[in-house]
Short mmCIF file of C-alpha atoms (C1' of nucleotides) in Angstrom, two decimals:
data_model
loop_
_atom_site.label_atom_id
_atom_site.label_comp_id
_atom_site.label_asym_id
_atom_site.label_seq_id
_atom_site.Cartn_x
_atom_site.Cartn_y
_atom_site.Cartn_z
CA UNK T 1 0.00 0.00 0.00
CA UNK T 2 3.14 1.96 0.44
CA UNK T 3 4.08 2.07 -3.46
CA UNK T 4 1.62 4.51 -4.47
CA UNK T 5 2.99 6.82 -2.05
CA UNK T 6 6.52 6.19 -2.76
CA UNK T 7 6.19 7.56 -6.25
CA UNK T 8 3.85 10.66 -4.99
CA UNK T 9 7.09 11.66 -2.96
CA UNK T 10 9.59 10.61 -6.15
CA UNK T 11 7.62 12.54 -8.72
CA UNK T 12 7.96 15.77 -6.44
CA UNK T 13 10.44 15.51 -9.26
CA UNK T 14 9.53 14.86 -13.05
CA UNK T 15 10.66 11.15 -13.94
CA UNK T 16 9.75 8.54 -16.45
CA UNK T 17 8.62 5.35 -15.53
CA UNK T 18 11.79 4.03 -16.94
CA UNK T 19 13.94 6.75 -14.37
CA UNK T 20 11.57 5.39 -11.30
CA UNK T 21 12.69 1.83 -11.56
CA UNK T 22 16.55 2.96 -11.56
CA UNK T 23 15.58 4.85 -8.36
CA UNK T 24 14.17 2.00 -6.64
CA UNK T 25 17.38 0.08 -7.64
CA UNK T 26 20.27 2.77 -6.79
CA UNK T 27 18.35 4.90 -3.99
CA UNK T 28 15.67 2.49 -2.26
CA UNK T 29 17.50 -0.61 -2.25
CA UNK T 30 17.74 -0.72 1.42
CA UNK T 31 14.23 -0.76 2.56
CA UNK T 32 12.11 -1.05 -0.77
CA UNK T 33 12.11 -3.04 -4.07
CA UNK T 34 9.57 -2.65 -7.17
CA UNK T 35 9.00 -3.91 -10.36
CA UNK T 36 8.47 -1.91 -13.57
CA UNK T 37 4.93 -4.43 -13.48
CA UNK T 38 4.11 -2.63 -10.51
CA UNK T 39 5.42 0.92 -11.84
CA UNK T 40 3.46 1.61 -14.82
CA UNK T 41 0.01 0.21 -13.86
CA UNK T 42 0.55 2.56 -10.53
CA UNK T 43 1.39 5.54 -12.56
CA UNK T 44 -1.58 4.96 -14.58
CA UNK T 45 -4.37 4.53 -11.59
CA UNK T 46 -2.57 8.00 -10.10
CA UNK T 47 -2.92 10.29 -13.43
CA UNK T 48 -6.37 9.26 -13.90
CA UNK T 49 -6.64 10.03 -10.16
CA UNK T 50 -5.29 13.86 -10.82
CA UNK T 51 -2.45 13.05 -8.86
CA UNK T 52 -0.05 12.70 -11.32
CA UNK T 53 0.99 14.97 -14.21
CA UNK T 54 1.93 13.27 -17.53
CA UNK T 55 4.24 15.28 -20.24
CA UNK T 56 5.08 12.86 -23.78
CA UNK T 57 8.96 14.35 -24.37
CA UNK T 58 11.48 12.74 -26.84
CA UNK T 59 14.06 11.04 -25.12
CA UNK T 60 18.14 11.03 -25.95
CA UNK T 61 18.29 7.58 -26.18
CA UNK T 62 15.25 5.19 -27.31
CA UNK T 63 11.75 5.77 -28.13
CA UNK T 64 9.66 9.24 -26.70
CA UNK T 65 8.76 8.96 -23.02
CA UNK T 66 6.31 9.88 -20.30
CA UNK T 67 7.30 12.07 -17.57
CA UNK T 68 4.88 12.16 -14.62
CA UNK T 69 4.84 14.44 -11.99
CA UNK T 70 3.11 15.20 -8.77
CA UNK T 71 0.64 17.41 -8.50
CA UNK T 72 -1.14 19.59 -5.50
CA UNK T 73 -3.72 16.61 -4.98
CA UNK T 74 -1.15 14.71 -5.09
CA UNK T 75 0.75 16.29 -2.63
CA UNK T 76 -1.68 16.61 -0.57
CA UNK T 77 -2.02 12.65 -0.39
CA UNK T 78 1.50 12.42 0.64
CA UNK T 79 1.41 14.81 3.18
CA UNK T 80 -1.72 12.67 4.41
CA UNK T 81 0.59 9.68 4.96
CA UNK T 82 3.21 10.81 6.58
CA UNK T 83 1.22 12.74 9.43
CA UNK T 84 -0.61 9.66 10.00
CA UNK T 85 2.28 8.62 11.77
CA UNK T 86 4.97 5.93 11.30
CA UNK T 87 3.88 2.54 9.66
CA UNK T 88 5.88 -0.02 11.59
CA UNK T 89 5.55 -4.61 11.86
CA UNK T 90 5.50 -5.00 8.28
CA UNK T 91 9.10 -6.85 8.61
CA UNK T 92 9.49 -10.04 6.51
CA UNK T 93 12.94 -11.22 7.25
CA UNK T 94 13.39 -14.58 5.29
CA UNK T 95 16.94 -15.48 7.13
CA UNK T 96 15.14 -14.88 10.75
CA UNK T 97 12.48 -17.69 9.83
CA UNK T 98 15.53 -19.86 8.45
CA UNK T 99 17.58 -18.61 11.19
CA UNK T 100 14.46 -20.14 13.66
CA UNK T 101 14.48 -23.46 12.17
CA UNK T 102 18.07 -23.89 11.94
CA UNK T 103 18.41 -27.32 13.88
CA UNK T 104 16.40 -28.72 11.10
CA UNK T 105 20.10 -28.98 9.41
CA UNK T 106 21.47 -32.41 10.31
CA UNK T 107 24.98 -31.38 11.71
CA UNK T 108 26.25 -28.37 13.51
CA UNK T 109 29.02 -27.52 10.90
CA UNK T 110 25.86 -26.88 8.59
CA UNK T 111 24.37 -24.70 10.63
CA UNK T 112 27.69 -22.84 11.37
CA UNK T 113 27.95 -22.75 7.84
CA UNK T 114 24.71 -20.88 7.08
CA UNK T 115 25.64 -18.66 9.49
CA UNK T 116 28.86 -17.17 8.37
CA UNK T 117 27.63 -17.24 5.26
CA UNK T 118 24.98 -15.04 6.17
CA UNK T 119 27.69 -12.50 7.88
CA UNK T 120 29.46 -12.71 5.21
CA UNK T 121 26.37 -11.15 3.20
CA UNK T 122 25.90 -8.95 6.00
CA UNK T 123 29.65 -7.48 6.28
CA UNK T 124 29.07 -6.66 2.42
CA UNK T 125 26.01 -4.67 3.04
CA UNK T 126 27.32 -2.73 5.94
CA UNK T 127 30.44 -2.00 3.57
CA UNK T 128 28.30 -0.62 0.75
CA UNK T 129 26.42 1.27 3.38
CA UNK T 130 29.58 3.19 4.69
CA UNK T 131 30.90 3.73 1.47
CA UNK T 132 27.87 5.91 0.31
CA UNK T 133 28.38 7.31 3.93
CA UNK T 134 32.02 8.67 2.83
CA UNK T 135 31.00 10.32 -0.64
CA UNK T 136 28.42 12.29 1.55
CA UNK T 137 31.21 13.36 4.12
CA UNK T 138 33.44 14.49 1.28
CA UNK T 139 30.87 16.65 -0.03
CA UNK T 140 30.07 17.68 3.41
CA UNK T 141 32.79 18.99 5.62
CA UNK T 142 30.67 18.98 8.95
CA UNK T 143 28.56 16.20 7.88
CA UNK T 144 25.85 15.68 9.52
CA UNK T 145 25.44 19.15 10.09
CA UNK T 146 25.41 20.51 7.30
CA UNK T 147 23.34 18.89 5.18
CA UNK T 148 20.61 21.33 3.25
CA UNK T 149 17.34 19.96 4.30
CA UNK T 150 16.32 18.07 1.29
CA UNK T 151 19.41 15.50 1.60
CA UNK T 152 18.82 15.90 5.26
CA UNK T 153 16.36 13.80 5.64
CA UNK T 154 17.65 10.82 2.67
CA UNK T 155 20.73 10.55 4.84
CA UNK T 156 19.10 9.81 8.05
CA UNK T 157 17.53 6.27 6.35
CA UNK T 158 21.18 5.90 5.16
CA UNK T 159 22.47 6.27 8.91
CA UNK T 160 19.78 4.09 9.99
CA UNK T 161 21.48 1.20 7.63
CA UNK T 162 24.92 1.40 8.52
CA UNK T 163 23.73 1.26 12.18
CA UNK T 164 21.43 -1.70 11.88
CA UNK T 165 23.37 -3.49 9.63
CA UNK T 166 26.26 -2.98 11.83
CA UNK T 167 23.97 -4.26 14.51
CA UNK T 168 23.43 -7.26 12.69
CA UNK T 169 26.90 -8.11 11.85
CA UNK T 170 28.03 -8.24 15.55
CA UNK T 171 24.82 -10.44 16.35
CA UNK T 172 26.54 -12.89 13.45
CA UNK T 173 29.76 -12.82 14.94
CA UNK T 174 28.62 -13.68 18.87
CA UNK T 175 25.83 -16.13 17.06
CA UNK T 176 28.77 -17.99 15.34
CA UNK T 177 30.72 -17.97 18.60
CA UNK T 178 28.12 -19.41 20.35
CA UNK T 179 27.69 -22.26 17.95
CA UNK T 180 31.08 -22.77 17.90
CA UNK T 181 30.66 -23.79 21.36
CA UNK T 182 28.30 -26.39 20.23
CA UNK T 183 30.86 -28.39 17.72
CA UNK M 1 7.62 -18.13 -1.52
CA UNK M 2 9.33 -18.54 2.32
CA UNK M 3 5.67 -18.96 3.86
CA UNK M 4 5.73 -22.45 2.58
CA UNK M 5 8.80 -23.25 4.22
CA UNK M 6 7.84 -21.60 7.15
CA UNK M 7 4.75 -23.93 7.67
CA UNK M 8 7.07 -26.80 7.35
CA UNK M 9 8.80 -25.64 10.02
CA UNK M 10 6.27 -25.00 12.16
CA UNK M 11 4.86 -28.22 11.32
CA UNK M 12 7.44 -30.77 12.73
CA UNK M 13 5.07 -30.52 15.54
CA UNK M 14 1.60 -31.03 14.48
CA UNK M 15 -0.82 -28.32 14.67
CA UNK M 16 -4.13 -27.41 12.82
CA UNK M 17 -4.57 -24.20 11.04
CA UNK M 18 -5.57 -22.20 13.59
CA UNK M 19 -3.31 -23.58 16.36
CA UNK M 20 -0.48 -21.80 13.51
CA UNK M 21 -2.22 -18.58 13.07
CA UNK M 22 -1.43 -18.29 16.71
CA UNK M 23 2.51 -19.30 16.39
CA UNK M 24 2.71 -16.76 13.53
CA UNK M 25 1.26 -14.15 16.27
CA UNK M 26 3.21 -15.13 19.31
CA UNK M 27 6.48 -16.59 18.03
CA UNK M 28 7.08 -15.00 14.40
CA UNK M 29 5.40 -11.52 14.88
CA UNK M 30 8.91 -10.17 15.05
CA UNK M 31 9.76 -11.25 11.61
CA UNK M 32 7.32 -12.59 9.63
CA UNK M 33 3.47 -12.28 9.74
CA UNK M 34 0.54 -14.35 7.69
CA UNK M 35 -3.18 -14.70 7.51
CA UNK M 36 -5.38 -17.48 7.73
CA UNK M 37 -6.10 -16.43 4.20
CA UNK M 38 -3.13 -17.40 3.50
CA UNK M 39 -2.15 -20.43 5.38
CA UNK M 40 -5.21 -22.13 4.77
CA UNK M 41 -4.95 -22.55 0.81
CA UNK M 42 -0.91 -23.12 1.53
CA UNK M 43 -2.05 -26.17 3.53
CA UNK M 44 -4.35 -27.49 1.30
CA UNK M 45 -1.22 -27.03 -1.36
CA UNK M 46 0.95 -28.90 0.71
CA UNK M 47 -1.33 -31.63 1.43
CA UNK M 48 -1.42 -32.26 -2.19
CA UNK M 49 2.16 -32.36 -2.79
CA UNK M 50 2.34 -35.17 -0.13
CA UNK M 51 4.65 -32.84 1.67
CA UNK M 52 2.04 -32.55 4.78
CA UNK M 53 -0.35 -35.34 6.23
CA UNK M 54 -3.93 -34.38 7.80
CA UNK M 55 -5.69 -36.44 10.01
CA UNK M 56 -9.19 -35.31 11.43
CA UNK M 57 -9.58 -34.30 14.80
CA UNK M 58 -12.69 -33.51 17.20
CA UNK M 59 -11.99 -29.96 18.90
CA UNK M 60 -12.12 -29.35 22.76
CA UNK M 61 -14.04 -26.47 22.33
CA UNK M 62 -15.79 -25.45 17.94
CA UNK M 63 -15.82 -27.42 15.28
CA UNK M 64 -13.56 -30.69 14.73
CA UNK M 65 -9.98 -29.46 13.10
CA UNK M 66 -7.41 -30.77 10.18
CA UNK M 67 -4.44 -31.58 11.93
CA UNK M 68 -1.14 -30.92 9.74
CA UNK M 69 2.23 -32.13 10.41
CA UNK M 70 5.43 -32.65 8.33
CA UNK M 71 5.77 -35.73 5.90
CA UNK M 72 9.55 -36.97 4.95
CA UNK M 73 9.17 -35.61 1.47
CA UNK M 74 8.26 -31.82 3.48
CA UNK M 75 11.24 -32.71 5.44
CA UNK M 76 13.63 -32.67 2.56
CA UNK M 77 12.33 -29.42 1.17
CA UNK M 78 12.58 -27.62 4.31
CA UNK M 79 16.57 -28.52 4.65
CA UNK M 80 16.78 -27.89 0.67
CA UNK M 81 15.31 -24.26 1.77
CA UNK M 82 18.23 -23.82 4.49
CA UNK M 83 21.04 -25.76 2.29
CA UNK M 84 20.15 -23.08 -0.49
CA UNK M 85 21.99 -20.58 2.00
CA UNK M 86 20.08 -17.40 3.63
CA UNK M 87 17.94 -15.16 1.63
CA UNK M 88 18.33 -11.32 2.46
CA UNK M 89 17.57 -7.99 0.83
CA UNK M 90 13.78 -8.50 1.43
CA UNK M 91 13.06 -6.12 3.41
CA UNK M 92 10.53 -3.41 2.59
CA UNK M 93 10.50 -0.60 5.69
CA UNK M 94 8.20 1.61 4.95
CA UNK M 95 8.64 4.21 8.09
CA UNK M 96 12.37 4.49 6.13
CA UNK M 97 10.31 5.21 3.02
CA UNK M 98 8.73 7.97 5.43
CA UNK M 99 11.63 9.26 6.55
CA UNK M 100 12.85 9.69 3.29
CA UNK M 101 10.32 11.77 2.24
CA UNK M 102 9.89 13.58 5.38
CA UNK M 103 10.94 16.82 4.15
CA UNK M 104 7.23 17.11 2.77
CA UNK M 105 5.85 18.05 5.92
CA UNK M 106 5.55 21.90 6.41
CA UNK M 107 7.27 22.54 9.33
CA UNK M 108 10.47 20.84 11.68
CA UNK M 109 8.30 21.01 14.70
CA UNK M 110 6.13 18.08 12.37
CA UNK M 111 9.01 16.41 11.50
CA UNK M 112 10.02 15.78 14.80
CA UNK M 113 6.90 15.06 15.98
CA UNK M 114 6.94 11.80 13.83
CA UNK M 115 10.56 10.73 14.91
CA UNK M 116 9.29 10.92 18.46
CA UNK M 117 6.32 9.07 17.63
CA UNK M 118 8.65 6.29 15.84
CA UNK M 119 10.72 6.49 18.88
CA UNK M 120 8.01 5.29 20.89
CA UNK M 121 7.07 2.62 18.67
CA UNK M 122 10.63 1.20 18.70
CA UNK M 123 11.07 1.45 22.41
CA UNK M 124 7.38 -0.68 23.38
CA UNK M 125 9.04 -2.94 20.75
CA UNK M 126 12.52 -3.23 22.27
CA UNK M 127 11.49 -3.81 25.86
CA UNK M 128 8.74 -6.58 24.51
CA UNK M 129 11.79 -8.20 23.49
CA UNK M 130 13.86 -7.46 26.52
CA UNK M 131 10.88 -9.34 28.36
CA UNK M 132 10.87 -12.38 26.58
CA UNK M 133 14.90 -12.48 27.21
CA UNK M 134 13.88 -12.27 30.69
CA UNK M 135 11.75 -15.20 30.59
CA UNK M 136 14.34 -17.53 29.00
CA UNK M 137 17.14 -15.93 31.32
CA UNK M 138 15.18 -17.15 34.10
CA UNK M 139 14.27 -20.63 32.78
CA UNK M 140 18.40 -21.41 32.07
CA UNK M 141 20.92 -20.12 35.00
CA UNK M 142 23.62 -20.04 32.19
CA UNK M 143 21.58 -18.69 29.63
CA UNK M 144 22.36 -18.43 26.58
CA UNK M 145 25.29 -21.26 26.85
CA UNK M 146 22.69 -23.86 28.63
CA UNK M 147 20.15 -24.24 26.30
CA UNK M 148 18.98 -27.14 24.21
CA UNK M 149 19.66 -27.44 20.54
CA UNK M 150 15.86 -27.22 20.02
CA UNK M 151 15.53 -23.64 21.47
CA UNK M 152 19.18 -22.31 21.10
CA UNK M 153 18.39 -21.52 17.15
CA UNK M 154 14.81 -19.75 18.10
CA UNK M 155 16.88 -17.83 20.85
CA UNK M 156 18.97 -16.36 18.02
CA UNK M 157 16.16 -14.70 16.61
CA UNK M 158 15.49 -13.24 19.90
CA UNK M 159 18.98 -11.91 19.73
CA UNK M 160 19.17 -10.44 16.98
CA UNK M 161 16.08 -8.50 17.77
CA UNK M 162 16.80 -6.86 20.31
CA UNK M 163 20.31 -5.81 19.08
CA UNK M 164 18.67 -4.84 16.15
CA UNK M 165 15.86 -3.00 17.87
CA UNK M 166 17.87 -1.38 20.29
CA UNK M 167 20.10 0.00 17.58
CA UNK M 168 17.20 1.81 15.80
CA UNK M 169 16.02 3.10 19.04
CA UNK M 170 19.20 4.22 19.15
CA UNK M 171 19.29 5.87 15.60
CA UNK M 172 16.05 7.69 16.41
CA UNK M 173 17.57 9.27 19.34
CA UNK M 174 20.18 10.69 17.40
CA UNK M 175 18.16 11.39 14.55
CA UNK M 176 15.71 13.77 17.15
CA UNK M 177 18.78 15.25 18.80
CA UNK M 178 20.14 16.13 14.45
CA UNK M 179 16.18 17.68 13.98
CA UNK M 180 16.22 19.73 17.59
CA UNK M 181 19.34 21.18 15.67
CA UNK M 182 17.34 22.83 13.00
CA UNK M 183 14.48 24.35 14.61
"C1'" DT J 1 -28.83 -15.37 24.30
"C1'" DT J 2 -24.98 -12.98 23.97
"C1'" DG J 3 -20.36 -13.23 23.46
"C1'" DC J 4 -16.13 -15.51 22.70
"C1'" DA J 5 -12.81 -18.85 21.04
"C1'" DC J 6 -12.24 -21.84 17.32
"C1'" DT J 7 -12.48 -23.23 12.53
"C1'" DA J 8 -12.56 -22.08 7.74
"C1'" DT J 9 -13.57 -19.84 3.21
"C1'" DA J 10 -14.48 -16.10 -0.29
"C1'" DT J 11 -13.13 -12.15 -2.47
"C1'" DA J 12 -10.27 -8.40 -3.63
"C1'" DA J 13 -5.87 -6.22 -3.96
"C1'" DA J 14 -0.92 -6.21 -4.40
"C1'" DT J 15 3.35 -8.25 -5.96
"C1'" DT J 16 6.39 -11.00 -8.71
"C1'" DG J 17 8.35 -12.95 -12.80
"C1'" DA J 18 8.06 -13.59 -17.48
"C1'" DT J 19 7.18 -11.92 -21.78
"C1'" DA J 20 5.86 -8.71 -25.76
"C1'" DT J 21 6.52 -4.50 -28.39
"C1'" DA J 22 9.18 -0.71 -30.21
"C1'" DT J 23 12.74 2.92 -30.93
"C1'" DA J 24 17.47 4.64 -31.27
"C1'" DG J 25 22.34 4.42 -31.17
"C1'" DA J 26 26.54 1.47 -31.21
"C1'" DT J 27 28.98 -2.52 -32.77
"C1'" DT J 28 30.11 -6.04 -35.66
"C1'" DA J 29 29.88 -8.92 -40.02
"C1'" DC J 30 30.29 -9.31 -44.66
"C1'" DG B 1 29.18 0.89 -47.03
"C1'" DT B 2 25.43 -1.20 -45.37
"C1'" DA B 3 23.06 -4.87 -43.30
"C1'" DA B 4 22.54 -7.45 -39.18
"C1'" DT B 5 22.98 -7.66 -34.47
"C1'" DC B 6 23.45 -5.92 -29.90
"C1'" DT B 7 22.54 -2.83 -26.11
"C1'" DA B 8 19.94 0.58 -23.65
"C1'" DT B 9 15.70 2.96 -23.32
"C1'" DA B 10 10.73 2.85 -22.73
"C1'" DT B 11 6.09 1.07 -22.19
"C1'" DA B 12 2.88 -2.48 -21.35
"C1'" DT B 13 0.42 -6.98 -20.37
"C1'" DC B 14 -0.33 -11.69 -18.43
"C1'" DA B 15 -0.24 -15.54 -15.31
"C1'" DA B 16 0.94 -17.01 -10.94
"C1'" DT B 17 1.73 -16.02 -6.38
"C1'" DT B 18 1.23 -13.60 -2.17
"C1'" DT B 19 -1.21 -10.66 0.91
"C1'" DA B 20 -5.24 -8.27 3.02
"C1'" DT B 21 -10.02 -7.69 4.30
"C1'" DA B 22 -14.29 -9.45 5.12
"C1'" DT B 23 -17.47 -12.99 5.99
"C1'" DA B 24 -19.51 -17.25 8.01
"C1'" DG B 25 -20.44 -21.43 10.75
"C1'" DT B 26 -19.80 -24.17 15.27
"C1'" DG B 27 -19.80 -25.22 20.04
"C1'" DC B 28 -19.29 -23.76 24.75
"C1'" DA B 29 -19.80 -20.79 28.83
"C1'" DA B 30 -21.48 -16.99 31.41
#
DNA sequence: TTGCACTATATAAATTGATATATAGATTAC
DNA sequence: GTAATCTATATATCAATTTATATAGTGCAA
């Protein structure tokens, strides 16, 4: 239920459908995922809700494209969802649920396997995470200070990552020390 | 396509449909959440694919109930599930999707009126968790190095929540103190 | 006899994964 | 040189799966 709101806050600047999906990709990666199947029939159910502009405009490369963008009603709807507060326990964590039925595995080496393989994931993550973290603090000398209010607020879901995921790379390391205990 | 797996799980022990709805709200809520919508049709799959067995059973209290429990052929599939390795980058978060975008609302005071609010949320949440570590701390003197194969593995998931939890609590109290900043 | 716990299904909406169509520029084959 | 192929852009649809909301019957207890 999320999606349609996602693009009313994306299309606060013009993009084609084509540009949304390679935001969802390089930007949301961390806490959303779409599909251009899901992209385009949204985009259509918001214009003919007057919440969406539509502009046809050649494009550089390829055939002519759409470019939406929000409008006041649609604005208005965004604004809606965010002061109805936070939207919270709609985690689906696949690895917790294999995580739970671990002993299933027949020896403990498996199960120590599965779990270093998941840090290893994990470290990766956390890596990419504080990478993006250093561009912004060499574009920002007294980062997070200074940040101009409309990056302000896309950094703080990157600081969220690099703590959680940092979180959940220690919980890897003292799970796999605890199993170790159990070879 | 996890919820299938997760019923496998679940049903090493038998249980009937209902009696699952409940695990799914006392045991998984944390990570993973499903409807009896959904679990009932899943079972009836299952039961097909000789991967669950029923057998009939009159109720204590309402009508009689379709117990489920795992068949040798389930078995297999559930450790092919866990042999595949663990499956991450699943998550959709959609109070980071709102934080994103929180720059829409007019003014800071709203802003940090929905951090707070978020900070609440996470706290309740994080000393649920501490609660239930309470619980198995005083069921095991030596907890976590005394417990049984069978509920080490669920314990992990406990874990990892509240290190994870308690690290976003944490990243919303910095995040309120980085908005008090720019009022 | 009202309410509650238990059992289950029906229907609608959302999401995923695969596939189809088409245009334009770049690369390669002959 | 030009035809064929490849790659990137762009839009769209379909089937299958997953998820969410609502509805409905059954038996017991207060």
């Amino acid at each position: 239920m999320s999606l349609k709101h996602i693009l009313l806050g994306i299309l606060q600047e013009p993009h084609s459908g084509y540009d949304i999906k390679k935001v969802f990709d390089q930007v949301f990666s961390n806490f959303w995922a779409a599909e251009l199947s899901q992209i385009y029939p949204q985009l259509k159910k918001l214009s003919e809700q007057n919440m969406l502009s539509v502009v046809e405009e050649e494009s550089d490369k390829g055939p002519s494209k759409k470019v939406y963008q929000t409008t006041e009603k649609g604005q208005k709807e965004l604004v809606n969802w965010l002061q109805d507060g936070p939207i919270v326990h709609t985690e689906k964590l696949a690895y917790l649920a294999q995580t739970f039925f671990l002993n299933s595995l027949a020896t403990t080496e498996q199960k120590l396997e599965f779990m270093q393989a998941l840090q290893h994931e994990m470290k990766t993550w956390h890596q990419n995470l504080c990478g993006y973290q250093k561009d912004w603090q060499s574009r920002f000398p007294n980062y997070p200070y200074d940040l101009p209010d409309d990056e302000f607020y896309p950094n703080l879901t990157l600081m969220m990552g690099v703590k959680k995921v940092g979180a959940i790379v220690e919980w890897c390391e003292e799970s796999i020390d605890l199993i170790k205990l159990r070879l």
